[in-house]
């Protein structure tokens, strides 16, 4: 059956929303907050939950050495590069219920809905649950899609460590992921294209009353770790004129990060100081060392790199003036992504056929689609986030919006898989 002959695709909203709710309760934080960190006992239970959904759906299930899960529906011409969708199920501490999960479970539901409608794809369709999109445990995000795309060397991935000194390699083997990490990398012709459904995580769709966002570009971060060193001492005994306080210097650097981002070219430049670690951390001791992380993003690589250079410059200026030292390390610096025109057009046609409003937009958050772009053309579908909230328990997307997003996803996948 071709896409032109496809009968109405009915997404089982009750089934999908029930699965999303059940998954949200597999958490180390009380409902509705979600904490689900890579390879913890809770995250492993969530993986088994997803495996059960895939098995019941009659899809072929496999995983790779990095822990990515794949649910495959064989096409009528299985030797052709497949069409893929998917997202992630890990969650930062005290996050919301829909980040990642709408695309992970929604991708599986899209395949189920197409099968139940009687569609037969020419190309195989695959739904992926990516390992560790969030950087919570090992400090680097999108580990699964980086491994699939070759964006991270297997040796570096293996040696990444968490706060307790556990390496990724030991953690993934303890979780039952076997095989050489190098084998996770996909061949260049594995996929014809990749399409990710995700909540917007911003306010634009809700404010403009648009049902769907069609992503045309994805911003990418450059993440810096800045270590400031000064002189410690007793809070009462060292006079103000003699102080070389690492924390006050770091505070000035943090404000400088904000100032530089506000002054950057265009509206798409942003920078965030998300972690501040103070040593020794006593109320009556002058801080001698502060470590902070800075996340700088833009959809244009040159503009992002200019933003990073200015942040580095102002940090060194603060250090010189306050007589402290700074060490600036680049943890990672990824390229922004332009979405594939054919994928963008497939999403817009699917939305139009369903009578759903849509608008083109950029993603200022980055996603697994960013790294899948190294393998094949990519696209993203956004659905509205109430109040623009995300990465917090108040994160909410209505049932209607979720179902509409999956309907658009199914329509676009059917079109792409028929090519």
XYZ file of C-alpha atoms in Angstrom:
419
model
C 0.000 0.000 0.000
C 1.458 3.405 -0.965
C 1.198 6.580 1.065
C -1.358 7.942 -1.410
C -3.595 4.961 -0.631
C -3.156 5.140 3.135
C -6.451 5.105 5.046
C -6.937 7.369 8.027
C -4.286 6.663 10.645
C -5.800 6.475 14.100
C -3.382 7.100 16.936
C -4.528 5.313 20.078
C -4.237 8.263 22.415
C -5.531 6.385 25.437
C -2.897 3.678 24.981
C -0.037 6.127 24.426
C -0.976 8.485 27.250
C -1.357 5.552 29.623
C 2.136 4.359 28.712
C 3.553 7.865 29.181
C 1.937 8.073 32.608
C 3.189 4.638 33.613
C 6.706 5.519 32.484
C 6.626 8.803 34.410
C 6.057 6.865 37.636
C 9.283 4.895 37.142
C 11.258 7.588 38.890
C 13.544 8.377 41.801
C 11.567 11.563 42.481
C 7.937 11.764 43.652
C 5.263 12.155 40.962
C 4.883 14.378 38.946
C 8.628 15.078 39.119
C 10.810 12.613 37.254
C 14.402 11.619 38.022
C 15.728 8.849 35.812
C 19.509 8.825 35.440
C 21.399 6.571 33.040
C 22.056 2.959 34.119
C 20.636 3.433 37.628
C 18.283 0.686 38.839
C 15.318 2.960 38.092
C 16.467 3.687 34.545
C 16.978 -0.025 33.921
C 13.384 -0.702 35.027
C 12.247 1.965 32.545
C 14.206 0.239 29.791
C 12.439 -3.048 30.547
C 9.116 -1.216 30.463
C 9.891 0.051 26.950
C 11.060 -3.401 25.879
C 7.669 -4.748 26.886
C 5.874 -2.149 24.761
C 8.023 -3.016 21.736
C 7.468 -6.746 22.165
C 3.711 -6.354 22.498
C 3.705 -4.179 19.379
C 5.232 -7.026 17.380
C 8.324 -5.034 16.423
C 11.784 -6.566 16.211
C 13.851 -5.491 19.226
C 17.606 -5.151 19.465
C 20.121 -3.093 21.393
C 23.710 -2.052 20.765
C 26.864 -1.956 22.930
C 26.190 1.658 23.956
C 22.720 0.781 25.257
C 20.616 2.245 22.432
C 17.355 0.323 21.876
C 15.898 -0.248 18.382
C 12.358 -1.310 17.434
C 12.225 -2.272 13.752
C 9.347 -2.814 11.331
C 10.633 -4.557 8.217
C 9.792 -2.879 4.920
C 8.921 -4.556 1.646
C 12.411 -3.655 0.381
C 14.495 -4.280 3.515
C 17.842 -3.711 1.788
C 17.047 -0.021 1.321
C 18.251 2.443 3.972
C 15.569 2.656 6.659
C 13.624 5.640 7.988
C 14.100 6.237 11.707
C 12.479 8.125 14.521
C 12.938 8.199 18.294
C 14.137 10.111 21.330
C 15.202 9.373 24.926
C 13.753 8.260 28.266
C 16.447 9.417 30.710
C 15.593 12.500 32.757
C 17.583 15.022 34.763
C 16.807 15.235 38.500
C 13.334 16.620 39.232
C 12.426 16.955 35.569
C 9.060 16.639 33.854
C 7.115 13.794 32.304
C 7.286 14.608 28.601
C 10.847 15.614 27.670
C 12.147 12.833 25.419
C 9.424 10.364 26.312
C 6.874 11.862 23.898
C 9.266 11.157 21.035
C 10.442 7.776 22.315
C 7.016 6.258 23.017
C 5.357 8.424 20.365
C 7.700 6.959 17.762
C 6.643 3.442 18.712
C 2.985 4.484 18.651
C 3.407 6.002 15.179
C 4.665 2.635 13.885
C 1.808 0.809 15.616
C -0.762 3.199 14.169
C 0.585 2.774 10.644
C 0.550 -1.004 10.967
C -2.995 -0.981 12.309
C -4.050 1.223 9.377
C -2.802 -1.443 6.959
C 0.165 0.540 5.663
C 3.119 -1.431 4.251
C 6.349 0.599 4.192
C 8.728 0.238 1.272
C 11.638 1.136 3.526
C 11.939 -0.379 6.984
C 10.852 1.876 9.826
C 12.787 1.989 13.088
C 12.069 3.633 16.435
C 15.151 4.328 18.571
C 15.405 4.924 22.311
C 18.730 6.702 22.673
C 21.122 6.255 25.570
C 21.608 9.258 27.841
C 20.501 12.316 25.900
C 20.904 14.217 29.163
C 24.450 14.929 30.443
C 23.465 14.215 34.043
C 25.698 11.277 34.902
C 28.759 11.481 32.659
C 28.825 15.211 31.882
C 28.266 14.855 28.125
C 24.835 14.725 26.513
C 23.553 12.580 23.627
C 25.955 9.727 24.351
C 23.931 7.174 22.405
C 23.561 9.257 19.251
C 27.193 10.369 19.492
C 28.218 6.704 19.541
C 25.919 5.852 16.624
C 27.217 8.721 14.499
C 30.899 8.522 15.371
C 30.803 11.940 17.041
C 32.673 10.502 20.035
C 35.580 8.100 19.892
C 34.855 4.730 21.555
C 37.922 5.113 23.783
C 36.778 8.492 25.086
C 33.226 7.242 25.621
C 34.496 4.236 27.575
C 36.610 6.426 29.864
C 33.996 9.056 30.744
C 33.511 9.035 34.521
C 30.680 10.013 36.816
C 30.927 11.825 40.155
C 31.778 8.551 41.916
C 34.592 7.691 39.523
C 32.627 4.973 37.728
C 33.427 4.796 34.024
C 30.833 4.594 31.282
C 32.347 1.313 30.168
C 31.939 -0.362 33.557
C 28.483 1.114 34.057
C 27.148 -0.045 30.701
C 28.549 -3.562 31.152
C 27.005 -3.785 34.630
C 23.709 -2.783 32.975
C 24.002 -5.716 30.569
C 25.312 -3.871 27.504
C 27.933 -6.104 25.918
C 30.161 -5.890 22.882
C 32.758 -3.403 21.686
C 31.664 0.235 21.803
C 33.151 0.737 18.339
C 30.444 -1.597 17.013
C 27.739 0.896 17.968
C 28.677 3.148 15.066
C 26.177 2.980 12.212
C 27.197 2.432 8.606
C 26.719 5.526 6.452
C 23.791 3.971 4.561
C 21.894 2.736 7.624
C 19.137 5.367 7.382
C 17.518 7.366 4.609
C 16.510 10.004 7.153
C 15.672 10.542 10.823
C 12.724 12.449 12.320
C 12.378 13.233 16.042
C 9.164 14.234 17.808
C 9.704 16.392 20.898
C 7.975 18.895 23.127
C 9.018 22.451 22.266
C 10.429 23.289 25.724
C 9.620 26.911 24.950
C 6.522 29.165 24.705
C 6.254 30.034 21.012
C 3.762 27.419 19.781
C 1.417 28.018 22.698
C 1.634 31.797 22.362
C 0.926 31.656 18.633
C -1.687 28.884 18.968
C 0.119 26.639 16.515
C -0.412 22.897 16.671
C 3.002 21.887 15.360
C 6.489 23.337 15.035
C 8.586 22.288 12.039
C 12.223 22.590 13.031
C 14.605 23.906 10.383
C 17.803 24.213 12.452
C 19.116 23.019 15.824
C 21.477 25.110 17.925
C 24.508 23.462 19.468
C 26.398 24.242 22.653
C 29.992 24.799 23.465
C 30.453 23.824 27.102
C 33.267 25.340 29.146
C 34.574 24.379 32.572
C 36.191 27.356 34.292
C 38.259 26.823 37.438
C 39.028 29.919 39.483
C 41.791 29.746 42.112
C 42.489 32.362 44.747
C 43.685 32.334 48.356
C 41.668 30.805 51.188
C 41.785 31.820 54.788
C 39.771 32.601 57.891
C 36.733 34.766 57.182
C 37.498 36.959 60.179
C 41.265 37.106 60.111
C 42.025 38.100 56.512
C 41.337 41.786 55.886
C 39.408 42.832 52.797
C 42.357 44.613 51.201
C 44.396 41.388 51.296
C 41.806 39.061 49.829
C 41.968 37.067 46.612
C 38.497 35.511 46.913
C 37.803 32.898 44.223
C 34.039 33.107 44.682
C 33.691 36.873 44.240
C 35.806 36.566 41.095
C 33.639 33.708 39.887
C 30.512 35.744 40.597
C 31.832 38.494 38.363
C 32.575 35.948 35.641
C 29.018 34.593 35.905
C 27.556 38.073 35.471
C 29.935 38.622 32.578
C 28.639 35.479 30.871
C 25.125 36.890 31.059
C 26.238 40.319 29.837
C 28.154 38.880 26.877
C 25.204 36.705 25.811
C 22.769 39.635 26.000
C 25.077 41.656 23.767
C 25.650 38.847 21.244
C 24.562 39.121 17.633
C 20.878 38.317 17.040
C 18.339 36.739 19.380
C 19.631 33.194 19.083
C 22.763 33.551 21.223
C 22.356 32.312 24.789
C 24.758 31.395 27.588
C 24.102 29.787 30.951
C 26.188 29.121 34.049
C 24.596 25.936 35.330
C 27.035 24.592 37.925
C 28.997 26.414 40.629
C 31.146 24.332 42.995
C 32.748 26.208 45.896
C 35.706 24.947 47.934
C 35.955 24.502 50.870
C 32.285 25.419 51.276
C 32.326 26.700 54.867
C 30.578 29.857 56.044
C 33.671 31.085 57.912
C 36.236 30.291 55.230
C 37.209 32.408 52.236
C 36.645 30.349 49.061
C 39.976 29.323 47.555
C 38.645 27.469 44.491
C 35.477 27.666 42.426
C 34.577 25.503 39.465
C 31.777 26.569 37.156
C 30.352 25.350 33.860
C 29.162 27.595 31.047
C 26.868 26.460 28.216
C 26.953 28.824 25.206
C 24.681 28.232 22.185
C 23.716 29.685 18.821
C 22.259 28.267 15.610
C 25.195 29.830 13.736
C 28.576 28.261 14.514
C 30.637 31.390 13.858
C 28.383 33.489 16.087
C 28.525 30.814 18.811
C 32.316 30.655 18.624
C 32.535 34.462 18.826
C 30.350 34.316 21.935
C 32.673 31.738 23.501
C 35.773 33.814 22.695
C 34.240 36.828 24.409
C 33.348 34.757 27.497
C 36.946 33.520 27.683
C 38.262 37.047 27.300
C 36.114 38.530 30.043
C 36.988 35.651 32.419
C 40.704 36.328 31.935
C 40.108 40.050 32.455
C 38.370 39.379 35.764
C 41.219 37.101 36.844
C 43.829 39.715 36.077
C 41.993 42.492 37.870
C 41.204 40.394 40.951
C 44.605 38.653 41.081
C 43.249 35.131 40.818
C 43.998 32.468 38.218
C 41.553 30.875 35.798
C 41.787 27.640 33.855
C 39.326 27.334 30.978
C 38.627 23.919 29.438
C 36.341 23.098 26.522
C 34.344 20.011 27.511
C 32.740 19.747 24.072
C 31.859 21.996 21.166
C 29.325 20.715 18.650
C 28.197 22.079 15.303
C 24.691 23.472 14.840
C 22.468 21.412 12.532
C 20.476 22.350 9.450
C 17.493 20.049 8.971
C 17.031 18.209 5.674
C 14.670 20.078 3.304
C 12.954 16.847 2.244
C 12.244 15.953 5.888
C 10.944 19.450 6.651
C 8.649 19.280 3.623
C 7.351 15.835 4.615
C 6.365 17.175 8.049
C 4.654 20.229 6.568
C 2.694 18.093 4.083
C 1.621 15.695 6.841
C 0.388 18.600 8.988
C -1.459 20.152 6.042
C -3.183 16.870 5.183
C -4.426 16.670 8.769
C -5.593 20.293 8.754
C -3.206 21.215 11.547
C -1.563 24.613 11.784
C 2.224 24.707 11.820
C 5.118 27.105 11.648
C 8.815 26.792 10.922
C 11.131 27.414 13.870
C 14.576 26.717 15.262
C 15.428 24.548 18.246
C 17.615 26.301 20.785
C 17.857 23.072 22.766
C 19.871 20.357 21.121
C 18.714 16.800 20.678
C 19.781 13.396 19.400
C 18.727 14.599 15.952
C 21.771 16.897 16.072
C 24.118 13.904 15.914
C 21.971 11.736 13.664
C 22.552 14.511 11.099
C 26.041 13.051 10.682
C 24.410 9.858 9.410
C 21.489 11.120 7.317
C 19.168 14.114 6.748
C 17.155 14.895 9.886
C 14.101 16.800 10.996
C 12.143 17.516 14.164
C 8.492 17.991 15.043
C 7.677 20.177 18.050
C 4.424 20.142 20.004
C 3.467 22.913 22.453
C 4.779 23.130 26.004
C 2.373 24.800 28.446
C 3.957 28.022 29.674
C 7.147 27.046 27.895
C 8.072 24.943 30.947
C 10.518 22.072 30.698
C 13.115 20.317 32.870
C 10.812 20.872 35.839
C 7.811 19.012 37.306
C 5.365 21.572 35.865
C 6.266 20.476 32.329
C 2.997 19.767 30.500
C 1.743 19.088 26.992
C -1.939 18.388 26.442
C -3.215 15.011 25.314
C -4.579 16.575 22.134
C -1.213 18.127 21.263
C 0.662 14.877 21.900
C -1.737 12.884 19.732
C -1.555 15.499 16.972
C 2.228 15.329 17.068
C 2.181 11.552 16.672
C -0.335 11.823 13.826
C 1.967 14.217 11.982
C 4.939 11.973 12.732
C 3.116 8.925 11.352
C 2.125 10.777 8.190
C 5.633 12.061 7.580
C 7.196 8.647 8.246
C 4.778 7.000 5.815
C 5.710 9.486 3.102
C 9.467 9.151 3.730
C 9.308 5.349 3.936
C 7.506 5.217 0.574
C 10.242 7.151 -1.223
